[in-house]
Short mmCIF file of N, CA and C in Angstrom, two decimals:
data_model
loop_
_atom_site.label_atom_id
_atom_site.label_comp_id
_atom_site.label_asym_id
_atom_site.label_seq_id
_atom_site.Cartn_x
_atom_site.Cartn_y
_atom_site.Cartn_z
N MET U 1 -16.28 2.72 -25.18
CA MET U 1 -16.54 1.82 -24.07
C MET U 1 -16.07 2.48 -22.78
N SER U 2 -16.90 2.49 -21.77
CA SER U 2 -16.51 3.14 -20.52
C SER U 2 -15.64 2.21 -19.68
N LYS U 3 -14.84 2.81 -18.84
CA LYS U 3 -13.93 2.05 -17.98
C LYS U 3 -14.70 1.45 -16.81
N SER U 4 -14.19 0.33 -16.30
CA SER U 4 -14.78 -0.29 -15.12
C SER U 4 -14.51 0.59 -13.91
N PRO U 5 -15.26 0.42 -12.84
CA PRO U 5 -14.99 1.19 -11.62
C PRO U 5 -13.56 1.01 -11.12
N SER U 6 -13.01 -0.20 -11.18
CA SER U 6 -11.63 -0.41 -10.73
C SER U 6 -10.65 0.34 -11.61
N GLN U 7 -10.89 0.37 -12.91
CA GLN U 7 -10.01 1.12 -13.81
C GLN U 7 -10.08 2.62 -13.52
N GLN U 8 -11.29 3.11 -13.23
CA GLN U 8 -11.45 4.52 -12.91
C GLN U 8 -10.78 4.86 -11.58
N MET U 9 -10.90 3.94 -10.59
CA MET U 9 -10.25 4.17 -9.30
C MET U 9 -8.74 4.15 -9.48
N SER U 10 -8.23 3.22 -10.27
CA SER U 10 -6.79 3.16 -10.53
C SER U 10 -6.30 4.44 -11.19
N ALA U 11 -7.05 4.94 -12.16
CA ALA U 11 -6.67 6.18 -12.83
C ALA U 11 -6.62 7.34 -11.85
N ALA U 12 -7.59 7.41 -10.95
CA ALA U 12 -7.60 8.47 -9.94
C ALA U 12 -6.42 8.34 -9.00
N LEU U 13 -6.10 7.12 -8.56
CA LEU U 13 -4.95 6.92 -7.67
C LEU U 13 -3.65 7.30 -8.38
N LYS U 14 -3.53 6.97 -9.65
CA LYS U 14 -2.33 7.33 -10.42
C LYS U 14 -2.20 8.85 -10.54
N ALA U 15 -3.32 9.53 -10.71
CA ALA U 15 -3.29 10.99 -10.88
C ALA U 15 -3.10 11.74 -9.56
N VAL U 16 -3.65 11.22 -8.48
CA VAL U 16 -3.67 11.96 -7.21
C VAL U 16 -2.65 11.43 -6.20
N LEU U 17 -2.59 10.13 -6.02
CA LEU U 17 -1.73 9.53 -4.99
C LEU U 17 -0.29 9.32 -5.45
N VAL U 18 -0.12 8.78 -6.63
CA VAL U 18 1.23 8.41 -7.09
C VAL U 18 2.19 9.59 -7.12
N PRO U 19 1.80 10.77 -7.57
CA PRO U 19 2.75 11.89 -7.52
C PRO U 19 3.22 12.20 -6.09
N VAL U 20 2.35 12.03 -5.11
CA VAL U 20 2.72 12.27 -3.71
C VAL U 20 3.70 11.19 -3.25
N LEU U 21 3.46 9.95 -3.64
CA LEU U 21 4.39 8.88 -3.30
C LEU U 21 5.76 9.15 -3.93
N ASN U 22 5.75 9.57 -5.19
CA ASN U 22 7.01 9.87 -5.87
C ASN U 22 7.76 11.00 -5.17
N GLU U 23 7.05 12.03 -4.74
CA GLU U 23 7.68 13.15 -4.01
C GLU U 23 8.28 12.68 -2.69
N SER U 24 7.73 11.61 -2.12
CA SER U 24 8.22 11.07 -0.86
C SER U 24 9.35 10.05 -1.06
N GLY U 25 9.78 9.88 -2.29
CA GLY U 25 10.89 8.98 -2.57
C GLY U 25 10.52 7.59 -3.01
N PHE U 26 9.23 7.30 -3.15
CA PHE U 26 8.81 5.99 -3.61
C PHE U 26 8.90 5.94 -5.13
N ASP U 27 9.29 4.79 -5.63
CA ASP U 27 9.42 4.58 -7.05
C ASP U 27 8.76 3.25 -7.37
N GLY U 28 8.28 3.10 -8.57
CA GLY U 28 7.69 1.83 -8.96
C GLY U 28 6.67 2.02 -10.04
N ARG U 29 5.83 1.02 -10.15
CA ARG U 29 4.79 1.01 -11.17
C ARG U 29 3.50 0.54 -10.51
N PHE U 30 2.41 1.20 -10.81
CA PHE U 30 1.13 0.91 -10.19
C PHE U 30 0.82 -0.58 -10.29
N PRO U 31 0.43 -1.21 -9.21
CA PRO U 31 0.10 -0.70 -7.88
C PRO U 31 1.20 -0.91 -6.84
N ARG U 32 2.47 -1.13 -7.25
CA ARG U 32 3.57 -1.44 -6.31
C ARG U 32 4.63 -0.36 -6.32
N TYR U 33 4.99 0.09 -5.11
CA TYR U 33 6.01 1.12 -4.96
C TYR U 33 6.96 0.76 -3.84
N ARG U 34 8.20 1.23 -3.96
CA ARG U 34 9.18 0.99 -2.91
C ARG U 34 10.11 2.18 -2.80
N ARG U 35 10.66 2.30 -1.59
CA ARG U 35 11.61 3.37 -1.28
C ARG U 35 12.79 2.69 -0.60
N ASP U 36 13.94 2.76 -1.24
CA ASP U 36 15.15 2.15 -0.69
C ASP U 36 15.95 3.21 0.05
N ARG U 37 16.20 2.94 1.29
CA ARG U 37 17.07 3.78 2.11
C ARG U 37 18.21 2.90 2.60
N ALA U 38 19.28 3.51 3.03
CA ALA U 38 20.45 2.74 3.47
C ALA U 38 20.09 1.78 4.60
N GLU U 39 19.22 2.21 5.52
CA GLU U 39 18.93 1.42 6.71
C GLU U 39 17.64 0.61 6.64
N VAL U 40 16.79 0.87 5.63
CA VAL U 40 15.50 0.18 5.58
C VAL U 40 14.90 0.29 4.18
N LEU U 41 14.12 -0.70 3.82
CA LEU U 41 13.34 -0.68 2.58
C LEU U 41 11.87 -0.50 2.95
N HIS U 42 11.18 0.40 2.26
CA HIS U 42 9.75 0.63 2.48
C HIS U 42 9.00 0.20 1.23
N PHE U 43 7.84 -0.40 1.44
CA PHE U 43 7.00 -0.84 0.34
C PHE U 43 5.58 -0.32 0.54
N ILE U 44 4.91 0.02 -0.56
CA ILE U 44 3.50 0.40 -0.55
C ILE U 44 2.85 -0.26 -1.76
N SER U 45 1.65 -0.79 -1.53
CA SER U 45 0.91 -1.43 -2.62
C SER U 45 -0.58 -1.21 -2.40
N MET U 46 -1.31 -1.03 -3.48
CA MET U 46 -2.76 -0.95 -3.42
C MET U 46 -3.32 -2.33 -3.71
N GLN U 47 -4.27 -2.77 -2.89
CA GLN U 47 -4.89 -4.09 -3.03
C GLN U 47 -6.40 -3.92 -3.16
N TYR U 48 -6.95 -4.42 -4.25
CA TYR U 48 -8.39 -4.32 -4.52
C TYR U 48 -9.12 -5.59 -4.07
N ASP U 49 -10.40 -5.43 -3.73
CA ASP U 49 -11.21 -6.61 -3.44
C ASP U 49 -11.65 -7.25 -4.76
N LYS U 50 -12.09 -8.48 -4.68
CA LYS U 50 -12.48 -9.20 -5.90
C LYS U 50 -13.69 -8.58 -6.58
N ALA U 51 -14.56 -7.96 -5.80
CA ALA U 51 -15.77 -7.37 -6.38
C ALA U 51 -15.47 -6.09 -7.16
N GLY U 52 -14.29 -5.52 -6.94
CA GLY U 52 -13.95 -4.28 -7.63
C GLY U 52 -14.69 -3.08 -7.11
N THR U 53 -14.89 -3.05 -5.77
CA THR U 53 -15.64 -1.94 -5.18
C THR U 53 -14.90 -1.25 -4.04
N SER U 54 -13.75 -1.81 -3.63
CA SER U 54 -13.00 -1.21 -2.54
C SER U 54 -11.53 -1.65 -2.61
N PHE U 55 -10.70 -0.97 -1.85
CA PHE U 55 -9.28 -1.28 -1.81
C PHE U 55 -8.70 -0.81 -0.49
N PHE U 56 -7.49 -1.26 -0.18
CA PHE U 56 -6.72 -0.72 0.92
C PHE U 56 -5.31 -0.50 0.43
N LEU U 57 -4.56 0.28 1.16
CA LEU U 57 -3.16 0.52 0.86
C LEU U 57 -2.36 -0.29 1.89
N GLU U 58 -1.48 -1.14 1.44
CA GLU U 58 -0.65 -1.92 2.34
C GLU U 58 0.75 -1.32 2.36
N ALA U 59 1.33 -1.21 3.54
CA ALA U 59 2.69 -0.69 3.71
C ALA U 59 3.51 -1.71 4.48
N ALA U 60 4.80 -1.78 4.16
CA ALA U 60 5.68 -2.73 4.85
C ALA U 60 7.09 -2.18 4.86
N TRP U 61 7.89 -2.72 5.76
CA TRP U 61 9.31 -2.38 5.83
C TRP U 61 10.10 -3.65 6.08
N GLN U 62 11.35 -3.59 5.70
CA GLN U 62 12.27 -4.66 6.05
C GLN U 62 13.69 -4.15 5.91
N PRO U 63 14.62 -4.79 6.61
CA PRO U 63 16.02 -4.37 6.51
C PRO U 63 16.53 -4.57 5.08
N PRO U 64 17.51 -3.79 4.66
CA PRO U 64 18.08 -3.99 3.33
C PRO U 64 18.86 -5.30 3.26
N GLY U 65 19.09 -5.74 2.05
CA GLY U 65 19.86 -6.95 1.82
C GLY U 65 19.02 -8.02 1.17
N ASP U 66 19.69 -9.04 0.70
CA ASP U 66 19.02 -10.18 0.09
C ASP U 66 18.22 -10.92 1.17
N LYS U 67 17.22 -11.67 0.75
CA LYS U 67 16.39 -12.39 1.71
C LYS U 67 16.30 -13.87 1.32
N MET U 68 16.51 -14.72 2.30
CA MET U 68 16.32 -16.15 2.11
C MET U 68 14.89 -16.48 2.53
N THR U 69 14.11 -17.01 1.61
CA THR U 69 12.73 -17.37 1.92
C THR U 69 12.69 -18.67 2.72
N SER U 70 11.54 -18.93 3.30
CA SER U 70 11.38 -20.16 4.10
C SER U 70 11.47 -21.41 3.23
N TRP U 71 11.29 -21.27 1.92
CA TRP U 71 11.37 -22.43 1.02
C TRP U 71 12.73 -22.54 0.34
N GLY U 72 13.70 -21.70 0.81
CA GLY U 72 15.08 -21.84 0.36
C GLY U 72 15.49 -21.03 -0.85
N GLU U 73 14.65 -20.10 -1.29
CA GLU U 73 14.99 -19.25 -2.43
C GLU U 73 15.67 -17.98 -1.92
N LEU U 74 16.80 -17.62 -2.52
CA LEU U 74 17.48 -16.38 -2.18
C LEU U 74 16.97 -15.30 -3.13
N VAL U 75 16.33 -14.27 -2.58
CA VAL U 75 15.78 -13.18 -3.37
C VAL U 75 16.71 -11.99 -3.23
N PRO U 76 17.32 -11.53 -4.33
CA PRO U 76 18.19 -10.35 -4.25
C PRO U 76 17.40 -9.11 -3.83
N GLN U 77 18.04 -8.20 -3.13
CA GLN U 77 17.38 -7.00 -2.64
C GLN U 77 16.62 -6.28 -3.77
N ARG U 78 17.21 -6.20 -4.94
CA ARG U 78 16.58 -5.45 -6.04
C ARG U 78 15.25 -6.06 -6.48
N ASP U 79 15.02 -7.35 -6.15
CA ASP U 79 13.80 -8.04 -6.55
C ASP U 79 12.78 -8.18 -5.43
N LEU U 80 13.09 -7.67 -4.26
CA LEU U 80 12.17 -7.81 -3.12
C LEU U 80 10.88 -7.04 -3.37
N LEU U 81 9.79 -7.64 -2.94
CA LEU U 81 8.46 -7.04 -3.03
C LEU U 81 7.87 -6.94 -1.63
N LEU U 82 6.78 -6.23 -1.50
CA LEU U 82 6.09 -6.11 -0.23
C LEU U 82 5.80 -7.50 0.35
N GLU U 83 5.45 -8.44 -0.48
CA GLU U 83 5.10 -9.78 -0.02
C GLU U 83 6.26 -10.50 0.66
N HIS U 84 7.48 -10.05 0.43
CA HIS U 84 8.64 -10.66 1.07
C HIS U 84 8.84 -10.16 2.50
N ALA U 85 8.23 -9.04 2.84
CA ALA U 85 8.37 -8.49 4.20
C ALA U 85 7.61 -9.37 5.18
N PRO U 86 8.17 -9.59 6.37
CA PRO U 86 7.47 -10.38 7.38
C PRO U 86 6.12 -9.75 7.75
N LEU U 87 5.15 -10.57 8.07
CA LEU U 87 3.82 -10.05 8.42
C LEU U 87 3.88 -9.02 9.54
N GLU U 88 4.76 -9.23 10.52
CA GLU U 88 4.82 -8.29 11.64
C GLU U 88 5.35 -6.92 11.22
N ASN U 89 5.86 -6.79 10.00
CA ASN U 89 6.36 -5.51 9.48
C ASN U 89 5.37 -4.88 8.50
N ARG U 90 4.14 -5.35 8.50
CA ARG U 90 3.15 -4.90 7.52
C ARG U 90 1.92 -4.32 8.21
N ALA U 91 1.29 -3.36 7.52
CA ALA U 91 0.06 -2.76 8.03
C ALA U 91 -0.79 -2.32 6.84
N ARG U 92 -2.08 -2.20 7.10
CA ARG U 92 -3.02 -1.73 6.09
C ARG U 92 -3.53 -0.35 6.47
N LEU U 93 -3.54 0.54 5.49
CA LEU U 93 -4.21 1.82 5.63
C LEU U 93 -5.58 1.63 5.01
N GLN U 94 -6.61 1.93 5.79
CA GLN U 94 -7.98 1.74 5.33
C GLN U 94 -8.87 2.85 5.84
N GLN U 95 -10.05 2.95 5.29
CA GLN U 95 -11.00 4.01 5.68
C GLN U 95 -11.31 3.92 7.17
N VAL U 96 -11.50 2.69 7.66
CA VAL U 96 -11.79 2.45 9.07
C VAL U 96 -10.63 1.64 9.63
N GLY U 97 -9.93 2.17 10.62
CA GLY U 97 -8.77 1.49 11.17
C GLY U 97 -9.14 0.51 12.26
N GLY U 98 -8.14 0.06 12.96
CA GLY U 98 -8.34 -0.88 14.04
C GLY U 98 -7.63 -2.18 13.75
N LEU U 99 -7.93 -3.16 14.55
CA LEU U 99 -7.23 -4.43 14.43
C LEU U 99 -7.91 -5.40 13.48
N SER U 100 -9.01 -5.01 12.87
CA SER U 100 -9.64 -5.88 11.88
C SER U 100 -9.42 -5.28 10.50
N SER U 101 -9.65 -6.07 9.52
CA SER U 101 -9.56 -5.57 8.15
C SER U 101 -10.57 -6.34 7.31
N GLN U 102 -11.76 -5.83 7.31
CA GLN U 102 -12.84 -6.40 6.51
C GLN U 102 -13.07 -5.48 5.32
N PRO U 103 -13.56 -6.01 4.21
CA PRO U 103 -13.84 -5.13 3.07
C PRO U 103 -14.69 -3.92 3.44
N SER U 104 -15.54 -4.04 4.43
CA SER U 104 -16.35 -2.88 4.85
C SER U 104 -15.49 -1.80 5.50
N ASP U 105 -14.25 -2.14 5.91
CA ASP U 105 -13.33 -1.17 6.50
C ASP U 105 -12.51 -0.44 5.43
N TRP U 106 -12.48 -0.95 4.23
CA TRP U 106 -11.58 -0.45 3.18
C TRP U 106 -12.13 0.81 2.53
N PHE U 107 -11.34 1.40 1.64
CA PHE U 107 -11.77 2.59 0.90
C PHE U 107 -12.74 2.12 -0.19
N SER U 108 -13.98 2.57 -0.09
CA SER U 108 -15.02 2.13 -1.01
C SER U 108 -15.21 3.15 -2.13
N TYR U 109 -15.37 2.62 -3.34
CA TYR U 109 -15.71 3.47 -4.48
C TYR U 109 -16.93 2.89 -5.21
N ALA U 110 -17.69 2.09 -4.50
CA ALA U 110 -18.89 1.48 -5.08
C ALA U 110 -19.91 2.55 -5.44
N GLY U 111 -20.59 2.34 -6.53
CA GLY U 111 -21.70 3.21 -6.93
C GLY U 111 -21.31 4.57 -7.47
N ARG U 112 -20.05 4.77 -7.81
CA ARG U 112 -19.62 6.07 -8.31
C ARG U 112 -19.84 6.22 -9.81
N GLY U 113 -20.12 5.12 -10.50
CA GLY U 113 -20.38 5.21 -11.94
C GLY U 113 -19.23 5.85 -12.69
N ASP U 114 -19.55 6.86 -13.48
CA ASP U 114 -18.53 7.58 -14.26
C ASP U 114 -18.15 8.91 -13.61
N ASP U 115 -18.36 9.04 -12.31
CA ASP U 115 -18.07 10.28 -11.58
C ASP U 115 -16.57 10.38 -11.27
N ALA U 116 -15.79 10.91 -12.21
CA ALA U 116 -14.33 11.01 -12.04
C ALA U 116 -13.97 11.80 -10.79
N ALA U 117 -14.72 12.84 -10.48
CA ALA U 117 -14.44 13.64 -9.29
C ALA U 117 -14.62 12.81 -8.02
N GLY U 118 -15.58 11.90 -8.03
CA GLY U 118 -15.79 11.03 -6.87
C GLY U 118 -14.62 10.10 -6.63
N TYR U 119 -14.08 9.54 -7.70
CA TYR U 119 -12.91 8.66 -7.57
C TYR U 119 -11.71 9.46 -7.09
N ARG U 120 -11.55 10.66 -7.62
CA ARG U 120 -10.43 11.51 -7.20
C ARG U 120 -10.57 11.91 -5.72
N ALA U 121 -11.80 12.07 -5.26
CA ALA U 121 -12.03 12.40 -3.85
C ALA U 121 -11.59 11.24 -2.95
N VAL U 122 -11.87 10.01 -3.37
CA VAL U 122 -11.41 8.85 -2.60
C VAL U 122 -9.88 8.83 -2.57
N ALA U 123 -9.25 9.07 -3.72
CA ALA U 123 -7.78 9.10 -3.79
C ALA U 123 -7.22 10.21 -2.90
N ALA U 124 -7.88 11.36 -2.88
CA ALA U 124 -7.43 12.46 -2.03
C ALA U 124 -7.55 12.10 -0.55
N THR U 125 -8.54 11.33 -0.19
CA THR U 125 -8.67 10.85 1.19
C THR U 125 -7.46 10.02 1.58
N VAL U 126 -7.03 9.14 0.68
CA VAL U 126 -5.86 8.31 0.93
C VAL U 126 -4.63 9.21 1.12
N VAL U 127 -4.46 10.19 0.25
CA VAL U 127 -3.32 11.11 0.37
C VAL U 127 -3.34 11.80 1.74
N GLY U 128 -4.50 12.21 2.19
CA GLY U 128 -4.62 12.86 3.49
C GLY U 128 -4.24 11.97 4.65
N LEU U 129 -4.30 10.66 4.46
CA LEU U 129 -3.98 9.71 5.51
C LEU U 129 -2.54 9.19 5.43
N LEU U 130 -1.80 9.56 4.38
CA LEU U 130 -0.42 9.09 4.22
C LEU U 130 0.50 9.41 5.40
N PRO U 131 0.31 10.53 6.10
CA PRO U 131 1.17 10.77 7.27
C PRO U 131 1.11 9.64 8.30
N GLN U 132 -0.02 8.95 8.39
CA GLN U 132 -0.11 7.80 9.29
C GLN U 132 0.81 6.67 8.82
N VAL U 133 0.89 6.47 7.52
CA VAL U 133 1.77 5.44 6.97
C VAL U 133 3.22 5.82 7.25
N GLU U 134 3.57 7.07 7.01
CA GLU U 134 4.95 7.52 7.25
C GLU U 134 5.32 7.38 8.72
N ALA U 135 4.41 7.72 9.62
CA ALA U 135 4.69 7.60 11.06
C ALA U 135 4.87 6.14 11.46
N TRP U 136 4.09 5.26 10.86
CA TRP U 136 4.23 3.84 11.16
C TRP U 136 5.56 3.30 10.62
N LEU U 137 5.89 3.66 9.39
CA LEU U 137 7.15 3.18 8.81
C LEU U 137 8.37 3.72 9.56
N ALA U 138 8.29 4.97 10.01
CA ALA U 138 9.44 5.60 10.67
C ALA U 138 9.57 5.26 12.15
N ARG U 139 8.42 5.21 12.85
CA ARG U 139 8.49 5.11 14.31
C ARG U 139 7.59 4.03 14.91
N GLY U 140 6.87 3.32 14.07
CA GLY U 140 5.98 2.30 14.59
C GLY U 140 4.71 2.84 15.20
N GLU U 141 4.38 4.10 14.94
CA GLU U 141 3.15 4.69 15.47
C GLU U 141 1.95 4.17 14.69
N VAL U 142 0.94 3.74 15.41
CA VAL U 142 -0.27 3.22 14.78
C VAL U 142 -1.34 4.30 14.82
N GLY U 143 -1.66 4.85 13.66
CA GLY U 143 -2.70 5.86 13.57
C GLY U 143 -4.07 5.23 13.52
N PRO U 144 -5.11 6.05 13.59
CA PRO U 144 -6.49 5.54 13.66
C PRO U 144 -6.96 4.80 12.41
N ASN U 145 -6.28 4.97 11.28
CA ASN U 145 -6.70 4.29 10.06
C ASN U 145 -5.76 3.15 9.66
N LEU U 146 -4.89 2.77 10.58
CA LEU U 146 -3.95 1.68 10.31
C LEU U 146 -4.38 0.40 11.01
N SER U 147 -4.19 -0.70 10.32
CA SER U 147 -4.45 -2.01 10.88
C SER U 147 -3.17 -2.82 10.72
N PRO U 148 -2.32 -2.84 11.77
CA PRO U 148 -1.06 -3.58 11.68
C PRO U 148 -1.28 -5.08 11.75
N TYR U 149 -0.39 -5.82 11.11
CA TYR U 149 -0.46 -7.27 11.15
C TYR U 149 0.18 -7.83 12.41
N GLY U 150 1.11 -7.12 12.99
CA GLY U 150 1.82 -7.66 14.16
C GLY U 150 2.62 -6.59 14.86
N ALA U 151 3.78 -6.97 15.39
CA ALA U 151 4.62 -6.06 16.15
C ALA U 151 5.08 -4.90 15.28
N MET U 152 5.32 -3.77 15.92
CA MET U 152 5.75 -2.56 15.21
C MET U 152 7.26 -2.56 15.03
N PRO U 153 7.76 -1.75 14.07
CA PRO U 153 9.22 -1.66 13.86
C PRO U 153 9.91 -1.04 15.06
#
């Protein structure tokens, strides 16, 4: 039985992108990664569309420490996820940047069939754009393929 396009894209991201994330200090399990530093926590996650034809990489930061949610739950630092970061500390890396984020802006892998090299090429494109994520996380710089949710760090 052949794998679905989303499964093939995930396999390519695991083979091409995840080792680069690990080299940069991110740890985790697909599709969620985090990097804990003394002064800040960084998060990266891959988010797929419902149709299974495109995805974006979401990045976020937040100060270290436990977090009290708006509904009164205390989340220990070790359990924090990207979703716990405030919207203004989050951005999307996508094929087409800017202030919008429509599925047509995301990394598309539609129509690739069983072309493993094609999926790996999409993953390599994401790797090539990672310096924009690092610049945003470190200095609040918005690169051409980033779509921030709000104010920069």
